[in-house]
Amino acid sequence: MMFANKKHFITAIVGALIAFSIIALVLCLVRIEDVTLPATVKYGMVFDAGSSHTSLFVYEWDSDKENDTGMVSQTLSCDVQGQGISSYTNDPPKAGDSLRECLDKALKVVPAAKQRDVPVYLGATAGMRLLREQNSSAADRVLAEVAKTLQEYPVAFKGARILTGEEEGAYGWITINYLLDSFTKYSPKSHTWVRPEAADIFGALDLGGASTQISFMPGSSVINWKEAFKLTLYGYNYNIYTHSYLCYGQNEMLKRLAKELITESSSSTRVDHPCYPKDYTETVSLSSFRTSPCTNPSDMRLTLGDRNVTLEGRGNASKCLDAIKKLFNFSACGQRQDCTFDGVYQPPISGRFIAFSAFYYNFKFLNLTKGQSLATVRETIEHFCTRSWEDLSSSYPEENPDRLPKYCANANYILTLLLDAYKFNETSWNNIIFQMKAGSASVGWTLGYMLNLTNMIPAEAPARVKGHIPSLWAAAIAFIVLTLALGLAALLLFLWV
Ligand SMILES: *[C@@H]1O[C@H](CO)[C@@H](O)[C@H](O)[C@H]1NC(C)=O
Ligand SMILES: *[C@@H]1O[C@H](CO)[C@@H](O)[C@H](O)[C@H]1NC(C)=O
Ligand SMILES: *[C@@H]1O[C@H](CO)[C@@H](O)[C@H](O)[C@H]1NC(C)=O
Ligand SMILES: *[C@@H]1O[C@H](CO)[C@@H](O)[C@H](O)[C@H]1NC(C)=O
Ligand SMILES: *[C@@H]1O[C@H](CO)[C@@H](O)[C@H](O)[C@H]1NC(C)=O
């Protein structure tokens, strides 16, 4: 026998028992700690590199509640100084440098110990889409420089890329419905997650500097259309319609409008601008139209050198509206009702919509975000357009003087887009909510992008009860059973010997 006497044998058994008990206890403690420790806060950052400027958003959430809805909040937003990254083609390293100030600010709100785990994304939109169309190597260089800067920081940089217009639209739609809690709701009565009524799903209207997006869930009678964007969120399938119109953002629209007015004019140096306030003048160089594919003409008349043209404001609302309508090719749709312009398919609009970004900013300035009727909106815009430059600049001394003369054109553009193109009418107009924030979070594509890339919106329905860790439980139970068996064996042996 291995053991010299009974005493040694019993000592060995008791030793083994103690060892097994300690292991079992430790395993149980690990499990208990897991449940009772306060949940940790996680962070994520997204740069929205738009055509006219870049913004940084910092989000935080409770890691224990990742798969529930309405849990992510916005910690910080920061506007990057200067132009959008697509404007740095002549000096790409400056595009990267422009982001530093906001990054430094963001790192101040994230505890140092967590910074290395913070996923950082940069998404570029229509400004970079246009640059890529014009010179793809220049676009690649800008993105590479931006990535180089972000890699210098102690964060988990996940890449800089150009979003497609459809992604931009879909992520805006996800953001809105996530923030407004419309995807899934926990019903305490039936102890289960229920899908909200289809009527509680909002559509998204986004107007940027270089493109505009519309995304919504068509009515149930619309099936199998071509451009369905399929999403599975919390166990439910959504087929959403989304379309992005490049060159139909407000800045590109204004440039196209100026270009059209200049091409149609009989004068080569002074041109009437019906949308600018009376007595306001702006001088443009024809060469500026060549910097964007939206206005880069196959049009011979504009290739006649780099002369300057003076645009003279006329403050004429109805002529402004007419001039803006010419920027759309409505006749390309013929008599089709399921068509916006340029022959683009769109099912009939359905449900309520949130109109954000420039839709909101322009209407906010005009005090039109309070649910006014379409008649009131039209009247307000018409009246605003007749005000002279002197009147406007003395009435709004605080307003950016580059922006102030453009509200009339922007507002008429918004009306044309929503009514003539998307086909909202007097009644459905009341389903548009002009809103920029939900709770403390800004509405835009960035949150939806981060939610998706961090897998925070699972395809499956959320579990009601948080599961335990199966392998640890199995191990703990195995040890307890083993300990009991050994104890029993020891007892029997002891009695028998
Ligand atoms: C959330 O869901 C994902 C995938 O369904 C899963 O991997 C993750 O562990 C879940 N997180 C929590 C905190 O339950
Ligand atoms: C594209 O951009 C690169 C780098 O900025 C520049 O060297 C090149 O001349 C550009 N090409 C064209 C066709 O403009
Ligand atoms: C509008 O679209 C139609 C059909 O595509 C085309 O024939 C017509 O020339 C376009 N009109 C303008 C002004 O571009
Ligand atoms: C909007 O309303 C505010 C206060 O109610 C007023 O000061 C401002 O002039 C209004 N703006 C416009 C464009 O009417
Ligand atoms: C979300 O991300 C996954 C990759 O993680 C991708 O396959 C999917 O298409 C994305 N969803 C949307 C709406 O873009």
Coordinates of C-alpha atoms and ligand atoms in Angstrom, one line a residue:
M1 CA 0.0 0.0 0.0
M2 CA 1.1 3.5 -0.8
F3 CA 0.3 5.0 2.6
A4 CA 2.5 3.9 5.5
N5 CA -0.4 4.0 7.9
K6 CA -4.0 4.9 8.4
K7 CA -3.1 8.4 9.7
H8 CA -1.3 9.4 6.6
F9 CA -4.1 8.0 4.4
I10 CA -6.7 10.1 6.2
T11 CA -4.5 13.2 6.1
A12 CA -4.3 12.8 2.3
I13 CA -8.0 12.4 1.9
V14 CA -8.8 15.5 4.1
G15 CA -6.2 17.5 2.2
A16 CA -7.8 16.6 -1.1
L17 CA -11.2 17.4 0.3
I18 CA -10.0 20.9 1.3
A19 CA -8.4 21.5 -2.0
F20 CA -11.5 20.5 -4.0
S21 CA -13.7 22.6 -1.7
I22 CA -11.6 25.7 -2.2
I23 CA -11.7 25.2 -6.0
A24 CA -15.5 24.8 -5.9
L25 CA -15.8 27.9 -3.7
V26 CA -13.6 30.0 -6.0
L27 CA -15.6 29.0 -9.0
C28 CA -18.8 30.0 -7.3
L29 CA -17.4 33.3 -6.2
V30 CA -16.3 34.1 -9.7
R31 CA -19.9 33.5 -10.8
I32 CA -21.3 35.6 -8.0
E33 CA -18.9 38.5 -8.6
D34 CA -20.0 38.4 -12.2
V35 CA -23.5 39.2 -11.2
T36 CA -23.1 41.6 -8.4
L37 CA -20.2 43.8 -9.6
P38 CA -21.4 47.2 -10.9
A39 CA -21.7 47.1 -14.7
T40 CA -18.8 48.7 -16.5
V41 CA -19.2 51.7 -18.9
K42 CA -18.0 51.3 -22.4
Y43 CA -17.2 54.0 -24.9
G44 CA -17.2 54.4 -28.7
M45 CA -16.4 57.3 -31.1
V46 CA -17.5 58.1 -34.6
F47 CA -16.3 60.9 -36.9
D48 CA -18.9 62.1 -39.3
A49 CA -16.7 63.5 -42.1
G50 CA -19.3 65.5 -44.1
S51 CA -18.8 67.6 -47.2
S52 CA -18.7 70.9 -45.4
H53 CA -17.4 69.9 -42.0
T54 CA -16.5 67.1 -39.7
S55 CA -18.0 66.3 -36.3
L56 CA -16.9 63.8 -33.6
F57 CA -19.4 62.0 -31.4
V58 CA -18.5 60.1 -28.3
Y59 CA -21.0 57.5 -27.0
E60 CA -21.2 55.5 -23.8
W61 CA -23.2 52.6 -22.7
D62 CA -23.5 50.1 -19.9
S63 CA -21.8 46.9 -21.0
D64 CA -24.2 44.8 -19.0
K65 CA -27.2 46.0 -21.0
E66 CA -25.6 45.9 -24.5
N67 CA -28.5 44.0 -26.0
D68 CA -31.3 46.1 -24.6
T69 CA -32.6 49.2 -26.4
G70 CA -32.3 52.8 -25.6
M71 CA -29.1 52.3 -23.6
V72 CA -26.5 54.2 -25.5
S73 CA -26.1 57.9 -24.6
Q74 CA -24.1 60.6 -26.2
T75 CA -21.2 61.8 -24.0
L76 CA -19.8 64.5 -26.2
S77 CA -20.0 66.0 -29.6
C78 CA -17.3 68.2 -31.1
D79 CA -17.2 70.2 -34.3
V80 CA -13.9 70.0 -36.0
Q81 CA -12.6 73.5 -37.0
G82 CA -12.4 74.2 -40.7
Q83 CA -13.8 72.6 -43.8
G84 CA -14.7 69.0 -44.6
I85 CA -11.8 66.5 -45.2
S86 CA -12.4 66.5 -48.9
S87 CA -11.2 70.1 -49.1
Y88 CA -7.6 69.1 -48.1
T89 CA -6.6 67.6 -51.5
N90 CA -3.7 70.0 -51.8
D91 CA -2.4 69.2 -48.4
P92 CA -3.8 65.9 -47.1
P93 CA -1.8 65.8 -43.9
K94 CA -3.8 68.8 -42.7
A95 CA -6.9 66.7 -43.0
G96 CA -5.5 64.5 -40.3
D97 CA -4.3 67.4 -38.2
S98 CA -7.7 69.0 -38.3
L99 CA -9.1 66.1 -36.2
R100 CA -6.6 66.4 -33.3
E101 CA -8.4 69.1 -31.3
C102 CA -11.6 67.1 -31.0
L103 CA -9.8 63.9 -30.3
D104 CA -7.9 65.5 -27.5
K105 CA -11.2 66.7 -26.1
A106 CA -12.8 63.3 -26.4
L107 CA -9.9 61.6 -24.6
K108 CA -10.5 63.8 -21.7
V109 CA -13.9 62.3 -21.1
V110 CA -12.8 58.7 -21.4
P111 CA -11.0 57.2 -18.4
A112 CA -7.3 56.5 -19.3
A113 CA -7.6 52.9 -18.4
K114 CA -10.4 52.4 -21.0
Q115 CA -9.0 54.3 -23.9
R116 CA -7.2 51.4 -25.6
D117 CA -10.5 49.6 -25.8
V118 CA -12.5 52.4 -27.3
P119 CA -13.5 51.6 -30.9
V120 CA -13.0 54.7 -33.2
Y121 CA -14.6 54.9 -36.6
L122 CA -14.4 57.5 -39.3
G123 CA -17.2 57.6 -42.0
A124 CA -17.0 60.0 -44.9
T125 CA -20.1 60.9 -46.9
A126 CA -21.0 62.7 -50.1
G127 CA -18.1 65.2 -50.1
M128 CA -15.7 62.3 -50.3
R129 CA -18.0 60.4 -52.7
L130 CA -17.7 63.4 -55.1
L131 CA -13.9 63.7 -54.6
R132 CA -13.5 59.9 -55.4
E133 CA -15.6 60.4 -58.5
Q134 CA -13.3 63.2 -59.6
N135 CA -9.9 61.8 -58.5
S136 CA -9.9 58.6 -56.7
S137 CA -6.2 58.7 -55.8
A138 CA -6.7 62.1 -54.1
A139 CA -9.6 60.6 -52.1
D140 CA -7.4 57.7 -51.1
R141 CA -4.6 60.0 -50.0
V142 CA -6.9 62.0 -47.8
L143 CA -8.4 58.9 -46.1
A144 CA -4.8 57.5 -45.6
E145 CA -3.7 60.7 -43.9
V146 CA -6.8 60.7 -41.7
A147 CA -6.2 57.1 -40.7
K148 CA -2.5 57.8 -40.0
T149 CA -3.4 60.5 -37.5
L150 CA -6.0 58.4 -35.8
Q151 CA -3.6 55.5 -35.4
E152 CA -1.2 57.7 -33.4
Y153 CA -3.8 57.9 -30.6
P154 CA -4.1 55.3 -27.8
V155 CA -7.5 54.0 -29.0
A156 CA -8.8 51.0 -31.0
F157 CA -9.0 52.7 -34.4
K158 CA -11.3 50.6 -36.7
G159 CA -10.8 52.3 -40.0
A160 CA -11.7 55.3 -42.1
R161 CA -14.0 54.7 -45.1
I162 CA -16.5 56.3 -47.5
L163 CA -20.1 55.2 -46.7
T164 CA -22.4 54.5 -49.6
G165 CA -25.4 56.7 -49.9
E166 CA -27.7 53.8 -49.0
E167 CA -25.7 53.0 -45.9
E168 CA -25.9 56.6 -44.8
G169 CA -29.7 56.5 -45.3
A170 CA -30.1 53.2 -43.5
Y171 CA -27.9 54.1 -40.5
G172 CA -29.9 57.3 -40.1
W173 CA -33.0 55.3 -40.0
I174 CA -31.6 52.9 -37.5
T175 CA -30.4 55.8 -35.3
I176 CA -33.8 57.4 -35.2
N177 CA -35.7 54.2 -34.4
Y178 CA -33.2 53.1 -31.8
L179 CA -33.4 56.5 -30.0
L180 CA -37.1 56.6 -30.2
D181 CA -37.3 53.0 -28.9
S182 CA -39.3 51.8 -31.9
F183 CA -37.6 48.4 -32.6
T184 CA -38.6 46.3 -29.6
K185 CA -40.2 46.8 -26.3
Y186 CA -40.3 44.6 -23.2
S187 CA -43.8 43.8 -22.1
P188 CA -43.9 43.2 -18.4
K189 CA -47.4 41.8 -18.7
S190 CA -46.5 39.0 -21.1
H191 CA -42.8 38.7 -19.9
T192 CA -41.6 38.9 -23.4
W193 CA -40.1 41.3 -26.0
V194 CA -42.8 42.5 -28.4
R195 CA -42.5 44.1 -31.7
P196 CA -44.1 47.5 -31.8
E197 CA -46.8 48.5 -34.2
A198 CA -45.5 49.2 -37.7
A199 CA -47.0 52.7 -37.2
D200 CA -44.4 53.4 -34.5
I201 CA -41.5 53.0 -37.0
F202 CA -40.3 56.4 -38.2
G203 CA -38.9 57.3 -41.6
A204 CA -35.7 59.4 -41.9
L205 CA -35.1 62.5 -44.0
D206 CA -31.5 63.7 -44.1
L207 CA -30.2 66.8 -46.0
G208 CA -26.5 67.3 -46.1
G209 CA -24.2 69.6 -48.0
A210 CA -23.7 67.4 -51.0
S211 CA -26.4 64.7 -50.8
T212 CA -29.8 64.0 -49.4
Q213 CA -31.3 60.7 -48.2
I214 CA -34.8 59.4 -47.7
S215 CA -35.4 56.1 -45.8
F216 CA -38.7 54.5 -44.7
M217 CA -40.6 51.3 -44.3
P218 CA -43.2 51.3 -47.2
G219 CA -46.8 50.4 -46.5
S220 CA -47.6 46.7 -46.4
S221 CA -49.2 46.7 -49.8
V222 CA -45.8 47.5 -51.4
I223 CA -43.9 44.2 -51.9
N224 CA -40.8 43.1 -53.6
W225 CA -39.5 46.4 -54.9
K226 CA -36.0 46.4 -56.3
E227 CA -34.0 48.5 -53.9
A228 CA -35.1 46.9 -50.6
F229 CA -32.5 47.2 -47.9
K230 CA -33.0 44.2 -45.7
L231 CA -32.3 44.4 -41.9
T232 CA -32.8 41.9 -39.1
L233 CA -32.9 43.6 -35.8
Y234 CA -33.9 42.0 -32.5
G235 CA -35.4 39.0 -34.2
Y236 CA -37.5 40.9 -36.7
N237 CA -37.0 41.6 -40.4
Y238 CA -37.4 45.0 -41.9
N239 CA -37.4 45.8 -45.6
I240 CA -36.7 49.4 -45.9
Y241 CA -36.6 51.7 -48.9
T242 CA -33.7 54.0 -48.9
H243 CA -32.3 56.3 -51.6
S244 CA -29.5 58.8 -51.7
Y245 CA -29.4 61.6 -54.2
L246 CA -25.8 62.8 -54.9
C247 CA -25.5 66.5 -55.9
Y248 CA -28.9 67.2 -54.2
G249 CA -27.4 68.4 -50.9
Q250 CA -28.0 72.1 -50.2
N251 CA -24.6 73.4 -51.0
E252 CA -24.3 71.5 -54.3
M253 CA -27.9 72.6 -55.1
L254 CA -27.0 76.3 -54.6
K255 CA -24.0 75.9 -56.9
R256 CA -26.1 74.2 -59.5
L257 CA -28.8 76.9 -59.2
A258 CA -26.1 79.6 -59.7
K259 CA -24.7 77.7 -62.7
E260 CA -28.2 77.4 -64.3
L261 CA -29.0 81.1 -63.8
I262 CA -25.6 82.1 -65.3
T263 CA -26.0 79.8 -68.3
E264 CA -29.5 81.1 -69.0
S265 CA -28.6 84.7 -68.6
S266 CA -28.1 87.1 -71.5
S267 CA -25.6 89.1 -69.6
S268 CA -22.1 87.7 -69.1
T269 CA -21.2 89.7 -65.9
R270 CA -24.4 90.5 -63.9
V271 CA -27.0 87.9 -63.3
D272 CA -30.3 88.2 -61.4
H273 CA -30.7 85.7 -58.5
P274 CA -34.4 85.4 -57.5
C275 CA -33.6 83.6 -54.2
Y276 CA -31.0 86.0 -52.8
P277 CA -32.3 89.0 -50.8
K278 CA -32.8 92.3 -52.6
D279 CA -29.6 94.4 -52.6
Y280 CA -27.4 91.4 -51.8
T281 CA -24.6 90.6 -54.3
E282 CA -22.2 87.8 -54.6
T283 CA -19.3 87.4 -57.0
V284 CA -18.5 83.9 -58.2
S285 CA -15.7 82.7 -60.4
L286 CA -16.7 80.4 -63.2
S287 CA -13.7 78.2 -62.3
S288 CA -15.3 77.3 -59.0
F289 CA -17.9 75.2 -60.9
R290 CA -15.2 73.0 -62.1
T291 CA -14.3 71.8 -58.6
S292 CA -17.4 69.6 -58.3
P293 CA -18.7 66.8 -60.6
C294 CA -22.2 68.2 -59.8
T295 CA -21.5 71.4 -61.7
N296 CA -18.5 70.4 -63.9
P297 CA -20.1 71.1 -67.2
S298 CA -20.2 69.3 -70.4
D299 CA -21.8 72.7 -71.1
M300 CA -19.6 74.6 -73.5
R301 CA -20.7 78.0 -72.5
L302 CA -19.1 77.7 -69.1
T303 CA -15.7 76.6 -70.4
L304 CA -15.1 80.1 -71.6
G305 CA -12.4 80.9 -69.2
D306 CA -12.4 81.9 -65.5
R307 CA -14.3 85.2 -65.6
N308 CA -16.2 86.5 -62.6
V309 CA -19.9 86.9 -62.5
T310 CA -21.9 89.0 -60.0
L311 CA -25.2 87.5 -58.8
E312 CA -27.7 90.2 -57.8
G313 CA -30.4 89.3 -55.3
R314 CA -34.0 90.0 -56.4
G315 CA -35.9 88.5 -53.4
N316 CA -38.6 87.0 -55.6
A317 CA -40.1 83.9 -53.9
S318 CA -42.2 82.6 -56.8
K319 CA -39.4 83.0 -59.4
C320 CA -37.0 81.3 -56.9
L321 CA -39.3 78.3 -56.6
D322 CA -39.5 78.1 -60.4
A323 CA -35.8 78.2 -60.8
I324 CA -35.3 75.5 -58.2
K325 CA -37.8 73.2 -59.8
K326 CA -35.7 73.3 -62.9
L327 CA -32.9 71.5 -61.0
F328 CA -35.1 68.4 -61.0
N329 CA -36.0 66.4 -64.1
F330 CA -39.7 65.7 -63.2
S331 CA -40.6 64.9 -66.8
A332 CA -38.3 61.8 -66.7
C333 CA -41.0 60.2 -64.5
G334 CA -43.8 60.7 -67.0
Q335 CA -47.1 59.9 -65.4
R336 CA -45.7 57.4 -62.9
Q337 CA -46.7 58.1 -59.3
D338 CA -44.0 55.8 -57.8
C339 CA -41.2 58.0 -59.1
T340 CA -39.6 61.1 -57.6
F341 CA -37.5 62.7 -60.4
D342 CA -34.8 61.7 -62.9
G343 CA -36.7 58.4 -63.2
V344 CA -35.9 57.3 -59.6
Y345 CA -38.3 54.8 -58.1
Q346 CA -39.9 55.4 -54.7
P347 CA -42.9 53.7 -53.2
P348 CA -45.6 56.0 -51.7
I349 CA -44.4 57.6 -48.5
S350 CA -45.8 56.0 -45.4
G351 CA -45.9 56.7 -41.7
R352 CA -44.3 59.5 -39.7
F353 CA -40.9 61.0 -40.6
I354 CA -38.1 62.7 -38.7
A355 CA -36.5 65.4 -40.8
F356 CA -33.0 66.3 -39.4
S357 CA -29.7 67.9 -40.3
A358 CA -30.2 70.8 -42.8
F359 CA -33.9 70.1 -43.0
Y360 CA -34.0 71.0 -39.3
Y361 CA -31.4 73.9 -39.3
N362 CA -33.1 75.8 -42.0
F363 CA -36.6 75.4 -40.6
K364 CA -35.3 76.1 -37.1
F365 CA -34.0 79.5 -38.2
L366 CA -37.4 80.3 -39.8
N367 CA -39.2 79.1 -36.7
L368 CA -41.0 76.4 -38.6
T369 CA -40.2 73.4 -36.4
K370 CA -43.3 73.5 -34.3
G371 CA -45.6 71.5 -36.5
Q372 CA -47.0 74.4 -38.5
S373 CA -49.4 73.6 -41.3
L374 CA -48.1 73.6 -44.9
A375 CA -50.0 76.8 -45.7
T376 CA -48.3 78.6 -42.8
V377 CA -44.9 77.3 -43.8
R378 CA -45.4 78.5 -47.4
E379 CA -46.5 81.9 -46.3
T380 CA -43.6 82.3 -43.8
I381 CA -41.1 81.3 -46.5
E382 CA -42.6 83.6 -49.1
H383 CA -42.6 86.5 -46.7
F384 CA -39.0 85.8 -45.7
C385 CA -37.9 85.8 -49.3
T386 CA -39.1 89.4 -49.9
R387 CA -37.0 90.9 -47.1
S388 CA -34.1 93.0 -48.2
W389 CA -30.5 92.4 -47.3
E390 CA -30.4 95.5 -45.2
D391 CA -33.4 94.4 -43.3
L392 CA -32.1 90.9 -42.8
S393 CA -28.6 91.8 -41.7
S394 CA -29.8 94.4 -39.2
S395 CA -32.5 92.0 -37.9
Y396 CA -30.1 89.0 -37.5
P397 CA -26.7 90.5 -36.5
E398 CA -25.8 87.3 -34.8
E399 CA -26.3 85.1 -37.8
N400 CA -23.4 84.0 -39.9
P401 CA -23.5 86.4 -42.9
D402 CA -22.5 83.6 -45.3
R403 CA -25.6 81.7 -44.3
L404 CA -28.1 84.5 -43.9
P405 CA -28.7 85.2 -47.6
K406 CA -29.3 81.5 -48.4
Y407 CA -32.3 80.6 -46.2
C408 CA -34.8 81.6 -48.9
A409 CA -33.2 79.3 -51.5
N410 CA -32.7 76.5 -49.0
A411 CA -36.3 76.7 -47.7
N412 CA -37.8 76.7 -51.2
Y413 CA -35.5 73.8 -52.1
I414 CA -36.8 71.8 -49.1
L415 CA -40.4 72.5 -50.1
T416 CA -39.7 71.3 -53.7
L417 CA -37.9 68.2 -52.5
L418 CA -40.5 67.2 -50.0
L419 CA -43.6 68.1 -52.0
D420 CA -42.8 67.7 -55.7
A421 CA -40.2 65.0 -55.5
Y422 CA -41.1 62.9 -52.5
K423 CA -44.8 63.7 -52.8
F424 CA -45.9 64.8 -49.4
N425 CA -49.2 66.7 -49.5
E426 CA -51.2 69.0 -47.2
T427 CA -52.2 66.0 -45.0
S428 CA -49.0 63.9 -44.9
W429 CA -47.0 67.1 -44.3
N430 CA -48.2 66.9 -40.7
N431 CA -46.4 63.6 -40.4
I432 CA -43.0 65.3 -40.7
I433 CA -41.3 66.1 -37.5
F434 CA -38.4 68.5 -37.7
Q435 CA -36.1 67.4 -35.0
M436 CA -32.4 67.2 -34.4
K437 CA -32.1 65.5 -31.0
A438 CA -33.7 62.6 -29.2
G439 CA -33.0 62.8 -25.5
S440 CA -29.4 64.0 -25.3
A441 CA -28.3 62.3 -28.6
S442 CA -28.0 64.0 -32.0
V443 CA -29.9 62.4 -34.8
G444 CA -27.7 61.4 -37.7
W445 CA -26.1 58.2 -39.2
T446 CA -23.2 58.0 -36.7
L447 CA -25.0 56.2 -33.9
G448 CA -26.6 53.6 -36.2
Y449 CA -23.2 53.0 -37.7
M450 CA -21.6 52.3 -34.4
L451 CA -24.4 50.2 -33.1
N452 CA -24.1 48.0 -36.1
L453 CA -20.3 47.7 -36.2
T454 CA -20.1 46.9 -32.5
N455 CA -22.8 44.2 -33.0
M456 CA -24.9 46.0 -30.4
I457 CA -28.2 45.4 -32.2
P458 CA -28.3 41.6 -32.4
A459 CA -30.3 39.9 -35.1
E460 CA -31.9 37.7 -32.5
A461 CA -34.5 38.8 -29.9
P462 CA -32.8 39.8 -26.6
A463 CA -32.8 37.3 -23.8
R464 CA -35.1 38.2 -21.0
V465 CA -33.0 36.8 -18.2
K466 CA -29.3 37.3 -18.4
G467 CA -27.7 33.8 -18.7
H468 CA -25.0 32.4 -16.4
I469 CA -21.7 31.2 -17.7
P470 CA -22.4 27.5 -18.5
S471 CA -18.9 26.2 -18.5
L472 CA -18.1 27.7 -15.1
W473 CA -21.3 26.3 -13.7
A474 CA -20.6 22.8 -15.1
A475 CA -17.1 22.9 -13.6
A476 CA -18.3 24.0 -10.2
I477 CA -21.0 21.3 -10.1
A478 CA -18.4 18.7 -11.2
F479 CA -16.1 19.7 -8.4
I480 CA -18.9 19.6 -5.8
V481 CA -20.0 16.1 -7.0
L482 CA -16.4 14.9 -6.9
T483 CA -15.9 16.4 -3.4
L484 CA -19.1 14.7 -2.1
A485 CA -18.1 11.3 -3.7
L486 CA -14.6 11.6 -2.2
G487 CA -16.0 12.5 1.2
L488 CA -18.3 9.5 1.1
A489 CA -15.5 7.2 0.1
A490 CA -13.3 8.5 2.8
L491 CA -16.0 8.0 5.4
L492 CA -16.7 4.4 4.2
L493 CA -13.0 3.6 4.2
F494 CA -12.5 5.0 7.7
L495 CA -15.4 3.0 9.1
W496 CA -14.2 -0.2 7.3
V497 CA -10.5 -0.1 8.2
Ligands
LIG1 C1 -25.2 40.6 -26.9 O1 -25.5 39.8 -28.0 C2 -24.3 39.3 -28.7 C3 -24.7 38.6 -29.9 O2 -26.0 38.1 -29.9 C4 -23.6 38.5 -27.7 O3 -22.4 38.0 -28.3 C5 -23.2 39.3 -26.5 O4 -22.5 38.5 -25.5 C6 -24.4 39.9 -25.9 N1 -24.0 40.8 -24.8 C7 -24.6 40.8 -23.6 C8 -24.1 41.7 -22.6 O5 -25.5 40.1 -23.3
LIG2 C1 -5.4 63.6 -58.6 O1 -4.8 63.9 -57.3 C2 -3.4 63.7 -57.2 C3 -3.0 63.8 -55.8 O2 -3.7 64.9 -55.2 C4 -2.8 64.7 -58.2 O3 -1.4 64.5 -58.2 C5 -3.3 64.4 -59.6 O4 -2.8 65.3 -60.5 C6 -4.8 64.4 -59.6 N1 -5.3 64.0 -60.9 C7 -6.2 64.6 -61.7 C8 -6.6 64.0 -62.9 O5 -6.6 65.7 -61.3
LIG3 C1 -35.2 64.6 -68.6 O1 -35.2 63.2 -68.7 C2 -35.6 62.7 -70.0 C3 -35.7 61.2 -69.9 O2 -34.6 60.7 -69.3 C4 -34.7 63.3 -71.0 O3 -35.1 62.8 -72.3 C5 -34.6 64.8 -71.0 O4 -33.7 65.3 -71.9 C6 -34.3 65.2 -69.6 N1 -34.4 66.7 -69.5 C7 -33.5 67.5 -69.1 C8 -33.8 68.9 -69.0 O5 -32.4 67.1 -68.7
LIG4 C1 -38.1 83.3 -34.7 O1 -38.7 83.6 -33.4 C2 -37.8 84.4 -32.6 C3 -38.4 84.5 -31.3 O2 -39.7 83.9 -31.2 C4 -37.6 85.7 -33.3 O3 -36.7 86.5 -32.5 C5 -37.0 85.5 -34.7 O4 -36.9 86.8 -35.3 C6 -37.8 84.6 -35.5 N1 -37.1 84.3 -36.7 C7 -37.6 84.4 -37.9 C8 -36.8 84.0 -39.1 O5 -38.8 84.8 -38.1
LIG5 C1 -23.8 45.8 -40.2 O1 -22.5 45.2 -40.1 C2 -22.4 43.9 -40.7 C3 -21.0 43.5 -40.4 O2 -20.7 43.5 -39.1 C4 -22.8 44.0 -42.2 O3 -22.7 42.7 -42.7 C5 -24.2 44.6 -42.3 O4 -24.5 44.7 -43.6 C6 -24.3 45.9 -41.6 N1 -25.6 46.4 -41.6 C7 -26.0 47.4 -42.3 C8 -27.4 47.9 -42.1 O5 -25.2 48.0 -43.0

